[in-house]
Short mmCIF file of C-alpha atoms in Angstrom, two decimals:
data_model
loop_
_atom_site.label_atom_id
_atom_site.label_comp_id
_atom_site.label_asym_id
_atom_site.label_seq_id
_atom_site.Cartn_x
_atom_site.Cartn_y
_atom_site.Cartn_z
CA MET A 1 44.09 -12.14 -39.61
CA SER A 2 47.81 -11.28 -39.54
CA PHE A 3 47.17 -7.75 -38.25
CA PHE A 4 44.71 -9.02 -35.62
CA GLU A 5 47.20 -11.66 -34.46
CA LYS A 6 50.08 -9.21 -34.22
CA ALA A 7 47.98 -6.70 -32.28
CA TRP A 8 46.06 -9.04 -30.00
CA PHE A 9 47.97 -12.33 -29.87
CA PRO A 10 51.65 -11.40 -30.25
CA GLY A 11 53.93 -14.37 -29.71
CA ALA A 12 51.08 -16.85 -29.24
CA ARG A 13 52.15 -19.23 -32.00
CA GLU A 14 55.77 -19.09 -30.86
CA TRP A 15 54.61 -19.81 -27.28
CA LEU A 16 52.86 -22.96 -28.51
CA GLY A 17 55.73 -24.10 -30.74
CA ARG A 18 58.35 -23.77 -27.98
CA ARG A 19 56.33 -25.98 -25.64
CA ALA A 20 55.11 -28.67 -28.04
CA HIS A 21 57.13 -31.88 -28.13
CA GLY A 22 56.98 -35.46 -29.38
CA ARG A 23 53.90 -36.58 -31.26
CA VAL A 24 51.82 -33.42 -31.63
CA LEU A 25 48.14 -33.28 -32.52
CA GLU A 26 46.94 -29.85 -33.59
CA ILE A 27 43.18 -29.39 -33.32
CA ALA A 28 41.68 -27.04 -35.93
CA VAL A 29 44.99 -26.72 -37.77
CA GLY A 30 43.31 -24.42 -40.30
CA THR A 31 45.76 -23.12 -42.88
CA GLY A 32 48.74 -24.31 -40.84
CA ARG A 33 49.82 -20.98 -39.34
CA ASN A 34 51.43 -22.80 -36.38
CA LEU A 35 53.50 -25.16 -38.56
CA PRO A 36 56.56 -22.86 -38.91
CA HIS A 37 56.82 -22.58 -35.12
CA TYR A 38 57.19 -26.24 -34.18
CA ARG A 39 60.67 -27.33 -33.15
CA PRO A 40 62.67 -29.88 -35.14
CA GLY A 41 61.95 -33.44 -34.06
CA VAL A 42 58.22 -33.11 -33.46
CA THR A 43 55.79 -35.21 -35.47
CA VAL A 44 52.74 -33.17 -36.41
CA THR A 45 49.25 -34.45 -37.08
CA GLY A 46 46.65 -31.78 -37.76
CA VAL A 47 42.89 -32.02 -38.04
CA ASP A 48 40.32 -29.56 -39.33
CA LEU A 49 36.76 -29.60 -40.65
CA SER A 50 37.63 -27.51 -43.73
CA THR A 51 39.11 -29.32 -46.71
CA ALA A 52 39.96 -25.95 -48.31
CA MET A 53 41.96 -24.86 -45.25
CA LEU A 54 43.67 -28.25 -45.09
CA ALA A 55 44.79 -27.84 -48.71
CA ILE A 56 46.51 -24.56 -47.76
CA ALA A 57 48.05 -26.21 -44.68
CA ARG A 58 49.39 -29.05 -46.85
CA GLN A 59 51.04 -26.54 -49.16
CA ARG A 60 52.48 -24.65 -46.19
CA ALA A 61 53.88 -27.90 -44.75
CA ALA A 62 55.40 -28.81 -48.13
CA ASP A 63 56.98 -25.34 -48.43
CA LEU A 64 58.50 -25.82 -44.97
CA GLY A 65 59.71 -29.34 -45.78
CA LEU A 66 57.61 -30.60 -42.88
CA ALA A 67 56.11 -34.07 -43.09
CA ALA A 68 52.78 -33.45 -41.38
CA GLU A 69 49.72 -35.68 -41.49
CA LEU A 70 46.79 -33.34 -42.14
CA ARG A 71 43.28 -34.74 -42.28
CA GLU A 72 39.64 -33.85 -42.07
CA ALA A 73 38.23 -34.62 -38.63
CA ASP A 74 35.96 -33.22 -35.93
CA ALA A 75 37.51 -32.07 -32.64
CA GLU A 76 34.53 -33.52 -30.80
CA ARG A 77 35.08 -37.01 -32.29
CA LEU A 78 38.79 -37.49 -32.89
CA PRO A 79 39.64 -40.51 -35.07
CA PHE A 80 42.64 -41.59 -32.98
CA ALA A 81 43.21 -44.28 -30.39
CA ASP A 82 43.53 -43.46 -26.72
CA ALA A 83 47.00 -42.28 -25.64
CA SER A 84 48.23 -41.52 -29.19
CA PHE A 85 49.92 -38.13 -28.66
CA ASP A 86 52.42 -36.45 -26.35
CA THR A 87 51.09 -32.92 -26.95
CA VAL A 88 47.76 -31.54 -28.11
CA VAL A 89 47.67 -27.97 -29.41
CA CYS A 90 44.59 -25.83 -30.03
CA ALA A 91 44.95 -22.18 -31.00
CA LEU A 92 42.10 -19.71 -31.41
CA SER A 93 39.55 -22.44 -32.05
CA LEU A 94 37.76 -23.50 -28.87
CA CYS A 95 35.85 -20.24 -29.20
CA SER A 96 34.00 -21.67 -32.20
CA ILE A 97 33.82 -25.40 -31.47
CA PRO A 98 30.15 -26.06 -30.60
CA ARG A 99 30.88 -28.22 -27.53
CA PRO A 100 34.29 -27.21 -26.18
CA ASP A 101 33.92 -29.50 -23.15
CA THR A 102 33.55 -32.49 -25.48
CA ALA A 103 36.57 -31.40 -27.54
CA ILE A 104 38.68 -31.00 -24.39
CA ALA A 105 37.58 -34.45 -23.18
CA GLU A 106 38.71 -35.84 -26.54
CA MET A 107 42.08 -34.07 -26.14
CA PHE A 108 42.43 -35.72 -22.73
CA ARG A 109 41.56 -39.14 -24.19
CA VAL A 110 44.13 -39.04 -27.02
CA LEU A 111 46.98 -37.83 -24.78
CA VAL A 112 49.39 -40.28 -23.23
CA PRO A 113 49.48 -40.25 -19.42
CA GLY A 114 51.72 -37.31 -18.56
CA GLY A 115 50.98 -35.66 -21.93
CA GLN A 116 50.26 -31.96 -22.21
CA VAL A 117 47.62 -29.74 -23.77
CA LEU A 118 48.51 -26.24 -25.00
CA LEU A 119 45.70 -23.76 -25.58
CA VAL A 120 45.57 -20.14 -26.70
CA ASP A 121 42.25 -18.39 -27.18
CA HIS A 122 40.31 -15.21 -26.62
CA VAL A 123 38.13 -15.25 -23.52
CA ALA A 124 35.85 -12.97 -21.50
CA SER A 125 37.77 -9.90 -20.39
CA THR A 126 38.60 -9.28 -16.75
CA TRP A 127 37.66 -5.62 -17.36
CA LEU A 128 33.88 -5.22 -17.04
CA PRO A 129 33.35 -2.56 -19.77
CA LEU A 130 35.25 -4.64 -22.30
CA ARG A 131 33.45 -7.83 -21.24
CA ALA A 132 30.12 -6.03 -21.78
CA ALA A 133 31.25 -5.05 -25.29
CA GLN A 134 32.27 -8.65 -25.96
CA ARG A 135 28.81 -9.85 -24.92
CA LEU A 136 27.19 -7.37 -27.31
CA PHE A 137 29.51 -8.34 -30.16
CA GLU A 138 28.74 -12.00 -29.47
CA GLN A 139 25.06 -11.37 -30.25
CA ILE A 140 26.15 -11.11 -33.87
CA THR A 141 29.16 -13.42 -34.06
CA VAL A 142 27.56 -16.45 -32.41
CA ARG A 143 24.66 -16.36 -34.90
CA THR A 144 26.74 -15.63 -37.98
CA ALA A 145 29.94 -17.57 -37.37
CA GLY A 146 29.54 -19.60 -34.17
CA GLU A 147 32.22 -17.37 -32.62
CA HIS A 148 32.09 -16.90 -28.83
CA PHE A 149 34.05 -14.12 -27.15
CA THR A 150 33.10 -14.76 -23.53
CA ARG A 151 33.87 -18.45 -23.15
CA ARG A 152 36.57 -19.46 -20.71
CA GLN A 153 38.43 -22.71 -21.30
CA LEU A 154 40.32 -22.98 -17.99
CA PRO A 155 37.37 -24.38 -15.98
CA LEU A 156 36.67 -26.89 -18.77
CA VAL A 157 40.30 -28.01 -18.80
CA GLN A 158 40.23 -28.49 -15.03
CA ALA A 159 36.89 -30.34 -15.17
CA ALA A 160 38.33 -32.74 -17.77
CA GLY A 161 40.97 -33.85 -15.26
CA PHE A 162 44.02 -31.90 -16.42
CA ARG A 163 46.51 -30.42 -13.95
CA ILE A 164 47.19 -26.77 -14.78
CA GLU A 165 50.91 -26.05 -15.03
CA GLU A 166 50.83 -22.63 -16.62
CA ALA A 167 47.99 -20.17 -17.16
CA GLU A 168 48.18 -16.51 -18.01
CA ARG A 169 45.79 -13.85 -19.19
CA LEU A 170 46.88 -10.94 -21.36
CA LYS A 171 45.31 -7.95 -23.10
CA ALA A 172 42.85 -6.91 -20.36
CA GLY A 173 42.26 -10.58 -19.66
CA THR A 174 40.89 -11.25 -23.16
CA VAL A 175 43.67 -13.66 -24.17
CA GLU A 176 44.38 -16.82 -22.21
CA ARG A 177 47.29 -19.22 -22.59
CA ILE A 178 47.06 -22.59 -20.84
CA ARG A 179 49.55 -25.42 -20.46
CA ALA A 180 48.07 -28.37 -18.62
CA ARG A 181 49.06 -31.99 -18.12
CA LYS A 182 47.12 -35.22 -18.11
CA PRO A 183 48.03 -37.01 -14.88
CA ALA A 184 50.56 -39.79 -15.31
CA ALA A 185 49.39 -43.38 -14.95
CA GLY A 186 48.46 -44.04 -11.34
CA GLY A 187 47.77 -40.34 -10.76
CA ALA A 188 51.41 -39.54 -10.03
#
């Protein structure tokens, strides 16, 4: 994973960490690879479906001296009250969440008005030959691991009601970074 990240997603975790603030919810925290990149002063809550990965994330947080609440939960049914977080982070995970639209709607629900969502994921390439290869590769990965290479999160984020503040595509359009905001109370 480290080689793949360095080659295909350089700086992605740092990009997320620099932008996250306040009460942060990380969806699909996994083994906690984002934890070292959060700035001092943030409060991190992480959720994941894998208890084994959460155990590694807990150890990583302890090694960093970071008090993070890490718990088993489903991104499509978050166990938090409405308006509980200032920032929601999701890195390299919407590609494998069965219903990404439902997960994004949950992110919207748990954000305070004016809160932000930060997403990094691989998406369908803007270069047709590479996109065709992704579609072929997906014939295997969707069946074996639930991994989609041609999904695009930006339209789902917009449909959920977020205002896009920053969106960029890198690596022949196969990597997308999104920073979007839940409208403040009253739509301001």
